[in-house]
Short mmCIF file of C-alpha atoms in Angstrom, two decimals:
data_model
loop_
_atom_site.label_atom_id
_atom_site.label_comp_id
_atom_site.label_asym_id
_atom_site.label_seq_id
_atom_site.Cartn_x
_atom_site.Cartn_y
_atom_site.Cartn_z
CA MET A 1 -33.56 131.18 229.66
CA PRO A 2 -31.53 129.56 226.48
CA PRO A 3 -28.33 129.36 226.56
CA PRO A 4 -25.70 132.04 225.23
CA ARG A 5 -24.44 131.67 221.78
CA PRO A 6 -20.70 131.17 221.32
CA ALA A 7 -18.73 134.28 219.95
CA ARG A 8 -17.67 133.89 216.60
CA HIS A 9 -14.03 134.41 214.65
CA PRO A 10 -13.39 136.46 212.64
CA ALA A 11 -12.12 135.28 209.13
CA PRO A 12 -9.18 135.88 208.67
CA PRO A 13 -8.01 138.46 205.91
CA ALA A 14 -8.11 137.55 202.38
CA THR A 15 -4.81 137.02 200.23
CA GLY A 16 -7.07 135.73 196.70
CA ALA A 17 -9.75 135.67 195.24
CA GLY A 18 -10.63 132.38 193.14
CA PRO A 19 -12.32 128.78 192.83
CA ASP A 20 -8.66 127.45 193.17
CA SER A 21 -6.72 129.30 195.98
CA ALA A 22 -6.53 128.41 199.57
CA PRO A 23 -8.12 130.18 202.52
CA GLY A 24 -5.87 129.87 205.02
CA ARG A 25 -3.31 128.24 203.73
CA ALA A 26 0.39 130.21 205.29
CA GLY A 27 3.35 130.46 201.60
CA VAL A 28 1.00 130.18 198.70
CA ALA A 29 0.46 132.69 196.05
CA PRO A 30 -2.64 134.43 194.68
CA VAL A 31 -4.80 132.86 191.15
CA GLU A 32 -5.36 135.75 188.77
CA THR A 33 -8.69 135.05 187.82
CA THR A 34 -7.91 136.64 184.02
CA THR A 35 -5.14 135.35 181.50
CA ARG A 36 -2.67 137.53 180.07
CA LEU A 37 -1.75 137.42 176.61
CA ARG A 38 1.43 137.66 176.04
CA PRO A 39 2.25 140.59 173.99
CA VAL A 40 2.68 139.54 169.83
CA ARG A 41 5.56 141.01 168.10
CA VAL A 42 5.30 142.28 164.32
CA PRO A 43 7.76 141.48 161.49
CA ALA A 44 10.42 143.04 160.63
CA TYR A 45 9.69 142.54 157.62
CA ALA A 46 5.84 143.67 157.58
CA PRO A 47 4.62 147.29 156.73
CA PRO A 48 3.89 149.94 159.13
CA GLU A 49 0.11 150.39 160.25
CA THR A 50 -2.08 152.98 158.39
CA PRO A 51 -5.37 154.40 158.74
CA VAL A 52 -7.77 153.11 155.59
CA GLU A 53 -9.14 155.88 153.88
CA THR A 54 -12.74 155.82 153.83
CA THR A 55 -12.94 157.53 150.16
CA THR A 56 -11.08 156.91 147.43
CA ARG A 57 -9.45 159.74 145.76
CA LEU A 58 -10.15 160.54 142.74
CA ARG A 59 -8.17 162.48 139.98
CA PRO A 60 -9.07 165.56 138.62
CA ILE A 61 -9.79 165.96 135.77
CA ARG A 62 -8.89 168.89 132.96
CA GLU A 63 -11.41 171.78 131.46
CA ARG A 64 -12.05 170.18 127.84
CA ARG A 65 -11.66 172.45 125.44
CA ARG A 66 -13.20 173.12 122.17
CA GLY A 67 -10.37 173.43 119.57
CA ARG A 68 -9.01 170.69 120.60
CA THR A 69 -12.54 169.01 119.41
CA LEU A 70 -13.13 170.72 116.51
CA ALA A 71 -8.97 170.06 116.29
CA VAL A 72 -9.72 166.26 116.12
CA GLY A 73 -12.69 166.69 114.47
CA ALA A 74 -10.76 167.87 111.74
CA CYS A 75 -7.97 165.44 111.28
CA VAL A 76 -10.98 163.00 111.14
CA VAL A 77 -12.99 164.38 108.04
CA LEU A 78 -9.11 164.38 106.81
CA GLY A 79 -8.23 160.76 106.71
CA VAL A 80 -11.59 159.48 105.29
CA GLY A 81 -10.38 162.39 102.66
CA LEU A 82 -6.77 161.53 101.93
CA ILE A 83 -8.00 157.36 101.93
CA GLY A 84 -11.09 158.43 99.65
CA GLY A 85 -9.30 159.99 97.36
CA ALA A 86 -6.51 157.78 97.32
CA LEU A 87 -8.67 154.38 96.62
CA ALA A 88 -10.07 156.69 93.53
CA GLY A 89 -6.75 157.47 93.00
CA VAL A 90 -5.97 153.49 92.96
CA TRP A 91 -8.98 152.92 90.57
CA LEU A 92 -8.58 155.46 88.82
CA ALA A 93 -5.08 154.18 87.59
CA ALA A 94 -6.40 150.86 87.57
CA SER A 95 -6.55 150.75 83.75
CA GLY A 96 -2.73 152.55 83.32
CA ASP A 97 -3.51 155.42 80.99
CA GLY A 98 -5.68 157.57 83.36
CA LYS A 99 -9.22 155.60 82.34
CA PRO A 100 -11.49 154.31 84.63
CA ALA A 101 -11.21 150.07 84.60
CA GLU A 102 -13.48 148.14 83.61
CA PRO A 103 -15.70 147.10 86.49
CA PRO A 104 -16.03 142.63 86.25
CA GLY A 105 -18.04 141.50 83.56
CA TYR A 106 -17.78 144.71 81.70
CA ALA A 107 -16.45 143.28 78.86
CA VAL A 108 -18.29 140.05 79.16
CA ALA A 109 -20.98 141.65 78.93
CA LYS A 110 -20.84 143.25 75.32
CA GLU A 111 -21.95 139.80 74.26
CA LEU A 112 -23.74 139.05 75.63
CA TRP A 113 -27.25 139.64 73.21
CA HIS A 114 -25.74 137.01 71.43
CA ASN A 115 -24.07 134.63 74.27
CA ALA A 116 -26.63 134.02 76.28
CA PRO A 117 -29.04 132.07 76.54
CA VAL A 118 -32.44 133.95 76.72
CA ASP A 119 -33.77 132.22 78.80
CA THR A 120 -30.96 133.57 81.15
CA LEU A 121 -31.54 137.28 79.98
CA PHE A 122 -35.30 136.51 80.59
CA PRO A 123 -36.72 134.14 82.50
CA ARG A 124 -39.54 132.80 81.80
CA THR A 125 -41.55 133.71 85.46
CA LEU A 126 -39.54 136.81 87.59
CA THR A 127 -39.71 138.17 91.01
CA ALA A 128 -39.58 141.09 93.32
CA PRO A 129 -40.14 140.96 96.68
CA GLN A 130 -41.53 144.91 98.34
CA ALA A 131 -41.38 146.12 94.37
CA GLY A 132 -44.73 148.10 95.29
CA PRO A 133 -47.35 149.53 96.50
CA GLY A 134 -46.42 149.30 100.06
CA PRO A 135 -44.16 145.84 100.83
CA SER A 136 -46.54 143.76 97.86
CA ALA A 137 -44.12 141.75 96.11
CA ARG A 138 -44.42 141.74 92.49
CA THR A 139 -44.22 138.18 90.25
CA TRP A 140 -44.18 138.07 86.00
CA THR A 141 -44.51 135.59 83.80
CA ARG A 142 -42.76 136.02 80.23
CA VAL A 143 -45.56 135.82 77.00
CA VAL A 144 -43.87 136.67 74.48
CA VAL A 145 -39.69 137.48 73.39
CA ALA A 146 -38.61 139.02 70.33
CA PRO A 147 -35.91 138.28 68.45
CA ASP A 148 -32.71 140.47 68.13
CA ALA A 149 -33.28 143.20 66.77
CA PRO A 150 -31.10 146.54 65.00
CA CYS A 151 -31.31 149.53 66.52
CA ALA A 152 -34.49 151.49 64.81
CA ALA A 153 -37.37 153.40 65.65
CA ALA A 154 -39.47 150.34 65.47
CA SER A 155 -37.68 148.50 68.67
CA VAL A 156 -35.60 151.88 70.95
CA ALA A 157 -38.02 155.80 71.41
CA PRO A 158 -36.65 158.20 69.28
CA LYS A 159 -34.50 160.26 71.70
CA LEU A 160 -32.72 157.36 73.79
CA LEU A 161 -31.85 155.74 70.35
CA ALA A 162 -30.36 160.06 69.35
CA ALA A 163 -28.04 158.88 72.34
CA LEU A 164 -27.42 155.91 71.72
CA SER A 165 -25.47 155.83 68.35
CA PRO A 166 -22.39 157.80 68.94
CA LEU A 167 -22.03 155.53 71.90
CA GLY A 168 -22.32 152.41 69.27
CA CYS A 169 -26.03 150.23 69.44
CA GLU A 170 -25.23 146.79 69.06
CA ARG A 171 -28.56 145.43 69.51
CA VAL A 172 -32.20 145.16 71.36
CA LEU A 173 -33.92 142.33 73.55
CA ARG A 174 -36.91 142.69 74.06
CA ALA A 175 -40.56 140.18 75.69
CA THR A 176 -43.20 140.83 76.64
CA TYR A 177 -44.67 139.70 80.31
CA THR A 178 -47.89 139.86 82.51
CA ASP A 179 -47.92 140.16 86.98
CA ALA A 180 -49.59 137.60 89.15
CA THR A 181 -53.19 138.34 88.15
CA ALA A 182 -52.74 139.33 84.18
CA SER A 183 -54.30 142.21 84.75
CA SER A 184 -51.33 144.25 83.54
CA VAL A 185 -48.62 144.05 80.69
CA LEU A 186 -44.88 144.81 80.49
CA THR A 187 -43.02 145.32 77.68
CA VAL A 188 -38.49 145.54 78.56
CA GLY A 189 -36.00 145.73 76.19
CA LEU A 190 -32.29 145.38 76.84
CA VAL A 191 -30.50 147.97 75.06
CA PHE A 192 -26.31 146.41 74.44
CA THR A 193 -24.14 149.19 72.98
CA ARG A 194 -20.51 149.64 72.04
CA ALA A 195 -19.44 152.40 74.81
CA ASP A 196 -16.77 152.37 77.76
CA VAL A 197 -16.97 152.88 80.99
CA THR A 198 -16.32 156.64 80.80
CA ALA A 199 -19.81 157.13 77.61
CA GLN A 200 -21.65 155.11 80.28
CA ARG A 201 -20.94 156.67 82.78
CA ALA A 202 -22.13 159.83 80.46
CA LEU A 203 -25.38 159.17 79.96
CA ASP A 204 -26.57 159.72 83.71
CA GLY A 205 -28.21 156.62 83.87
CA ARG A 206 -30.57 157.29 86.58
CA ARG A 207 -31.75 160.75 85.40
CA LEU A 208 -31.66 159.39 81.66
CA ALA A 209 -35.91 159.01 82.49
CA THR A 210 -36.17 163.00 82.95
CA ARG A 211 -33.46 164.11 80.44
CA LEU A 212 -34.99 162.21 77.24
CA GLY A 213 -38.19 163.54 78.51
CA GLN A 214 -41.76 162.13 76.41
CA ASP A 215 -39.52 159.15 75.81
CA VAL A 216 -41.50 156.51 75.81
CA PRO A 217 -40.37 152.87 74.88
CA PRO A 218 -42.30 150.94 72.65
CA ALA A 219 -44.43 148.38 73.47
CA LEU A 220 -44.26 144.37 71.87
CA PRO A 221 -47.58 143.45 71.61
CA GLY A 222 -48.01 139.56 71.09
CA PRO A 223 -51.20 137.33 69.41
CA GLY A 224 -52.61 134.78 71.10
CA THR A 225 -51.53 136.33 74.46
CA VAL A 226 -53.05 139.12 77.11
CA ALA A 227 -50.50 140.95 75.91
CA ALA A 228 -52.20 140.96 71.95
CA GLY A 229 -54.59 144.63 71.83
CA PHE A 230 -50.69 146.53 73.67
CA GLY A 231 -50.01 148.97 71.92
CA PRO A 232 -49.23 152.60 71.59
CA ALA A 233 -51.92 154.01 72.71
CA GLN A 234 -52.17 151.97 75.57
CA ARG A 235 -48.77 152.71 77.26
CA ALA A 236 -49.10 153.28 81.19
CA GLY A 237 -46.23 153.57 83.11
CA TRP A 238 -42.65 154.16 81.80
CA TRP A 239 -39.19 153.45 82.42
CA VAL A 240 -35.89 153.70 81.78
CA ALA A 241 -31.85 152.87 83.26
CA ALA A 242 -28.61 152.83 82.61
CA PRO A 243 -26.34 151.19 85.10
CA THR A 244 -22.14 152.59 85.11
CA ASP A 245 -20.76 148.49 85.42
CA LEU A 246 -23.00 147.11 82.67
CA PRO A 247 -22.92 148.72 78.48
CA VAL A 248 -26.90 148.43 78.06
CA VAL A 249 -30.23 150.48 78.51
CA VAL A 250 -32.92 148.71 80.29
CA THR A 251 -36.24 149.93 79.31
CA ALA A 252 -39.30 148.60 80.39
CA VAL A 253 -43.02 150.29 79.52
CA SER A 254 -46.79 148.83 81.24
CA GLY A 255 -50.07 148.70 79.87
CA PHE A 256 -53.82 147.35 81.07
CA ALA A 257 -53.77 144.47 80.03
CA ASP A 258 -58.09 144.07 79.05
CA GLY A 259 -56.47 147.13 75.59
CA ARG A 260 -57.55 150.25 77.52
CA ALA A 261 -56.00 153.34 75.71
CA VAL A 262 -54.18 155.67 78.40
CA ASP A 263 -54.05 159.93 77.58
CA ARG A 264 -50.47 160.20 78.05
CA ALA A 265 -47.88 157.82 79.52
CA VAL A 266 -46.04 158.54 82.54
CA PRO A 267 -42.60 157.98 84.30
CA ALA A 268 -42.52 155.78 86.75
CA ASP A 269 -41.68 158.21 89.39
CA GLN A 270 -43.68 160.54 89.30
CA ALA A 271 -46.90 157.67 88.38
CA MET A 272 -45.61 156.76 92.57
CA LYS A 273 -45.80 159.73 94.20
CA LYS A 274 -48.45 159.19 96.23
CA ASP A 275 -50.72 162.55 95.58
CA ARG A 276 -51.47 161.13 91.94
CA THR A 277 -55.01 160.25 91.56
CA ASP A 278 -55.29 159.21 88.52
CA ALA A 279 -55.41 155.32 87.27
CA VAL A 280 -52.38 154.61 86.13
CA ALA A 281 -50.67 155.94 89.66
CA GLN A 282 -53.32 153.76 91.35
CA SER A 283 -53.40 150.73 89.81
CA GLY A 284 -49.27 150.53 90.68
CA LEU A 285 -48.39 150.91 86.81
CA GLY A 286 -45.84 152.72 87.69
CA HIS A 287 -44.15 150.70 90.23
CA GLU A 288 -44.57 147.70 87.45
CA ALA A 289 -42.41 149.49 85.29
CA LEU A 290 -39.53 150.38 87.95
CA GLY A 291 -39.79 147.53 89.52
CA ILE A 292 -39.59 145.14 86.35
CA ALA A 293 -36.92 146.80 84.82
CA GLU A 294 -34.24 147.10 88.73
CA ARG A 295 -34.98 143.01 88.61
CA LEU A 296 -34.19 142.56 84.87
CA GLU A 297 -30.91 145.08 85.78
CA LYS A 298 -29.52 142.73 88.76
CA GLN A 299 -30.02 139.72 86.62
CA LEU A 300 -28.07 140.99 83.66
CA ARG A 301 -25.31 141.90 86.17
CA THR A 302 -25.12 139.31 88.02
CA THR A 303 -24.99 136.88 83.82
CA ALA A 304 -22.84 139.27 83.07
CA LEU A 305 -20.58 137.93 86.06
CA ASN A 306 -20.78 133.72 85.92
CA ALA A 307 -19.92 134.40 82.64
CA ALA A 308 -16.69 136.75 83.51
CA LYS A 309 -15.99 134.39 86.17
CA GLU A 310 -16.23 131.45 83.39
CA GLU A 311 -13.71 132.70 81.58
CA GLU A 312 -11.22 133.43 84.63
CA GLN A 313 -11.48 129.40 84.69
CA ARG A 314 -11.05 128.09 80.96
#
């Protein structure tokens, strides 16, 4: 029989816990197992904390009033009208006597028929991008130049001559061109007048061709050239215009280079209509007449402006 085990003494009551405590040592204060944090004082100048809003407050939008919108629109229209009227008034009063002021180069242009070189008025080659039909470009080469001539039936169409006579028809310059394929010929004319600005604008250049009716410009043939057979019966498409900033009327008439006759010449604006199927329209002779007239008008305007600048520099 084994000897009895000695009795175990009960453990003394715990007075603290943790690894740093010393059980069984009297007079030693227990150590806390957590660290106490000292309170942080909020500075006196700091703003008090307030809860942050999770959404942004939007200011209310007032309902739009239709009357106010209409009033604003009316003010804009009125303002534009007043500005336009003021500019027109300044322009009309620029001459000092209530007459329209002459555009730059207007007075100089009256003398270009004998002051400017022929190659400047009628360049040897003219180009017109997208002159048509469609986006096609046009190139014309000069084949004939006529000496300057008086305003007469031989160089100016009858109705145009009658319309320009009261204005003082000064001189006529003409030349004939052919296109890049030498399939068409075109006679262009520059009719210089002594008209003032008011009289020139009264011609209403954009509608001049319509007002004159079937007033086809004369053709200028060129013996020994592709335009040798270009006469009255060969005229197919034509145009006439009077720019408001030049004392000039520009005329143009086109035809087939092979000398074929045409029953009736057609104004360019009609020959260019899409629904036309006749030979004049489909050959582009209307585009030719209008395109070369516009190109020569632009050339003359540039020449007049350059001449005016040269006079100012003298």
